[in-house]
Coordinates of N, CA and C in Angstrom, one line a residue:
X972 N 34.0 -16.4 -74.2 CA 33.1 -16.6 -73.1 C 33.9 -16.1 -71.8
X973 N 33.1 -15.8 -70.8 CA 33.6 -15.2 -69.6 C 33.0 -15.9 -68.4
X974 N 33.8 -16.2 -67.4 CA 33.3 -16.7 -66.2 C 33.0 -15.5 -65.3
X975 N 31.8 -15.5 -64.7 CA 31.4 -14.4 -63.7 C 31.2 -15.1 -62.4
X976 N 31.9 -14.7 -61.4 CA 31.9 -15.2 -60.1 C 31.2 -14.3 -59.1
X977 N 30.5 -14.9 -58.1 CA 29.7 -14.2 -57.1 C 30.2 -14.6 -55.7
X978 N 30.3 -13.7 -54.8 CA 30.7 -14.0 -53.4 C 29.6 -13.5 -52.4
X979 N 29.6 -14.1 -51.3 CA 28.8 -13.8 -50.1 C 27.3 -13.8 -50.5
X980 N 26.5 -12.8 -50.2 CA 25.1 -12.8 -50.4 C 24.7 -12.8 -51.9
X981 N 25.6 -12.4 -52.7 CA 25.4 -12.4 -54.2 C 25.3 -13.8 -54.7
X982 N 26.1 -14.7 -54.2 CA 26.1 -16.1 -54.6 C 24.8 -16.7 -54.1
X983 N 24.3 -16.4 -52.9 CA 23.1 -16.9 -52.4 C 21.9 -16.4 -53.3
X984 N 21.9 -15.2 -53.7 CA 20.8 -14.6 -54.6 C 20.8 -15.3 -56.0
X985 N 22.0 -15.5 -56.6 CA 22.1 -16.1 -57.9 C 21.8 -17.6 -57.8
X986 N 22.2 -18.2 -56.7 CA 22.0 -19.6 -56.5 C 23.2 -20.5 -57.0
X987 N 24.2 -19.8 -57.5 CA 25.4 -20.5 -58.0 C 26.6 -19.6 -57.7
X988 N 27.8 -20.3 -57.6 CA 29.0 -19.6 -57.4 C 29.5 -18.8 -58.6
X989 N 29.1 -19.3 -59.8 CA 29.5 -18.6 -61.0 C 28.6 -19.0 -62.2
X990 N 28.6 -18.1 -63.2 CA 27.9 -18.4 -64.4 C 28.8 -18.0 -65.6
X991 N 28.5 -18.5 -66.7 CA 29.3 -18.3 -67.9 C 28.4 -17.5 -68.9
X992 N 29.0 -16.4 -69.4 CA 28.3 -15.5 -70.3 C 29.3 -14.9 -71.3
X993 N 28.9 -14.6 -72.5 CA 29.8 -13.9 -73.4 C 29.6 -12.4 -73.2
X994 N 30.4 -11.8 -72.5 CA 30.3 -10.3 -72.2 C 31.5 -9.6 -72.7
X995 N 32.4 -10.2 -73.5 CA 33.5 -9.5 -74.0 C 33.1 -8.3 -74.8
X996 N 33.9 -7.2 -74.6 CA 33.6 -5.9 -75.2 C 32.7 -5.0 -74.4
X997 N 32.1 -5.6 -73.3 CA 31.2 -4.8 -72.4 C 32.1 -4.2 -71.3
X998 N 31.6 -3.1 -70.7 CA 32.3 -2.6 -69.5 C 31.7 -3.3 -68.3
X999 N 32.4 -3.1 -67.2 CA 31.9 -3.6 -65.9 C 30.6 -3.0 -65.6
X1000 N 30.4 -1.7 -65.9 CA 29.1 -1.1 -65.6 C 28.0 -1.7 -66.4
X1001 N 28.3 -2.0 -67.7 CA 27.3 -2.7 -68.6 C 26.9 -4.1 -68.0
X1002 N 28.0 -4.8 -67.6 CA 27.7 -6.2 -67.1 C 26.9 -6.1 -65.8
X1003 N 27.2 -5.1 -64.9 CA 26.4 -4.9 -63.7 C 24.9 -4.7 -64.0
X1004 N 24.7 -3.9 -65.0 CA 23.3 -3.7 -65.4 C 22.6 -4.9 -65.9
X1005 N 23.3 -5.7 -66.7 CA 22.8 -7.0 -67.2 C 22.4 -7.9 -66.1
X1006 N 23.3 -8.0 -65.1 CA 23.2 -9.0 -64.0 C 22.0 -8.5 -63.1
X1007 N 21.9 -7.2 -62.9 CA 20.8 -6.6 -62.1 C 19.5 -7.0 -62.7
X1008 N 19.4 -6.9 -64.0 CA 18.2 -7.3 -64.7 C 17.9 -8.8 -64.7
X1009 N 18.9 -9.6 -64.9 CA 18.7 -11.0 -64.9 C 18.5 -11.6 -63.6
X1010 N 19.2 -11.2 -62.5 CA 19.1 -11.8 -61.2 C 18.5 -11.0 -60.1
X1011 N 18.1 -9.7 -60.5 CA 17.6 -8.9 -59.4 C 18.6 -8.4 -58.4
X1012 N 19.8 -8.3 -58.8 CA 20.9 -8.0 -57.8 C 21.0 -6.4 -57.7
X1013 N 21.6 -6.0 -56.6 CA 21.9 -4.6 -56.5 C 23.4 -4.5 -56.4
X1014 N 24.0 -4.0 -57.4 CA 25.5 -4.0 -57.6 C 26.2 -2.7 -57.5
X1015 N 25.4 -1.6 -57.1 CA 26.0 -0.3 -57.1 C 27.2 -0.1 -56.1
X1016 N 27.2 -0.8 -55.0 CA 28.3 -0.7 -54.0 C 29.2 -1.9 -54.0
X1017 N 29.1 -2.7 -55.0 CA 29.9 -4.0 -55.1 C 31.2 -3.7 -55.9
X1018 N 32.3 -4.3 -55.4 CA 33.6 -4.2 -56.0 C 33.6 -5.3 -57.1
X1019 N 34.3 -4.9 -58.2 CA 34.5 -5.9 -59.3 C 36.0 -6.2 -59.5
X1020 N 36.3 -7.4 -59.8 CA 37.7 -7.7 -60.1 C 37.7 -8.5 -61.5
X1021 N 38.7 -8.1 -62.3 CA 38.9 -8.8 -63.5 C 40.2 -9.5 -63.5
X1022 N 40.2 -10.9 -63.6 CA 41.4 -11.7 -63.5 C 42.1 -11.4 -62.2
X1023 N 41.4 -11.3 -61.1 CA 41.9 -11.2 -59.8 C 42.5 -9.8 -59.5
X1024 N 42.2 -8.8 -60.3 CA 42.6 -7.5 -60.0 C 41.4 -6.5 -59.9
X1025 N 41.3 -5.8 -58.9 CA 40.2 -4.9 -58.8 C 40.1 -3.9 -60.0
X1026 N 38.9 -3.7 -60.4 CA 38.7 -2.9 -61.7 C 37.6 -1.9 -61.5
X1027 N 37.7 -0.8 -62.3 CA 36.7 0.2 -62.3 C 35.5 -0.2 -63.2
X1028 N 34.4 0.6 -63.0 CA 33.2 0.3 -63.9 C 33.5 0.6 -65.3
X1029 N 34.6 1.3 -65.7 CA 34.9 1.6 -67.1 C 35.8 0.5 -67.7
X1030 N 36.3 -0.4 -67.0 CA 37.1 -1.5 -67.5 C 36.3 -2.3 -68.6
X1031 N 37.0 -2.5 -69.7 CA 36.4 -3.3 -70.8 C 36.8 -4.8 -70.6
X1032 N 35.8 -5.6 -70.6 CA 36.0 -7.1 -70.4 C 36.5 -7.7 -71.8
X1033 N 37.5 -8.5 -71.7 CA 38.1 -9.2 -72.9 C 37.6 -10.6 -72.9
X1034 N 37.6 -11.2 -74.1 CA 37.3 -12.6 -74.2 C 38.2 -13.5 -73.3
X1035 N 37.6 -14.4 -72.5 CA 38.3 -15.2 -71.6 C 38.6 -14.7 -70.2
X1036 N 38.3 -13.4 -70.0 CA 38.4 -12.8 -68.7 C 37.5 -13.5 -67.6
X1037 N 37.9 -13.5 -66.4 CA 37.1 -13.9 -65.3 C 36.8 -12.7 -64.5
X1038 N 35.5 -12.5 -64.3 CA 35.0 -11.3 -63.5 C 34.4 -11.8 -62.2
X1039 N 34.8 -11.1 -61.1 CA 34.2 -11.5 -59.8 C 33.6 -10.2 -59.2
X1040 N 32.5 -10.5 -58.5 CA 31.8 -9.4 -57.8 C 31.8 -9.7 -56.3
X1041 N 32.3 -8.7 -55.6 CA 32.6 -8.9 -54.2 C 31.9 -7.8 -53.4
X1042 N 30.9 -8.1 -52.6 CA 30.2 -7.1 -51.8 C 31.1 -6.5 -50.7
X1043 N 30.7 -5.3 -50.2 CA 31.5 -4.7 -49.1 C 31.5 -5.6 -47.9
X1044 N 32.6 -5.6 -47.2 CA 32.8 -6.4 -46.0 C 32.7 -5.6 -44.8
X1045 N 32.0 -6.0 -43.8 CA 32.0 -5.2 -42.5 C 32.4 -6.2 -41.5
X1046 N 32.9 -5.7 -40.4 CA 33.3 -6.6 -39.3 C 33.7 -5.9 -38.1
X1047 N 34.2 -6.6 -37.2 CA 34.5 -5.9 -35.9 C 35.6 -6.6 -35.2

């Protein structure tokens, strides 16, 4: 099983800080597609981190990994 965490407006859209899913063996890109379908999210410009390290869309998720999705931050 994997913990999937959401930050900022993604958390608001999902309605929870995190969800648990079995996504081991899937890539970040595949997980993004699943989440877009399940929650209606737009994740093309969102950064992903696996176990607190930024990851590419090609990263393969392992059993027990924690995946976080972090939208771009703007400020001034």
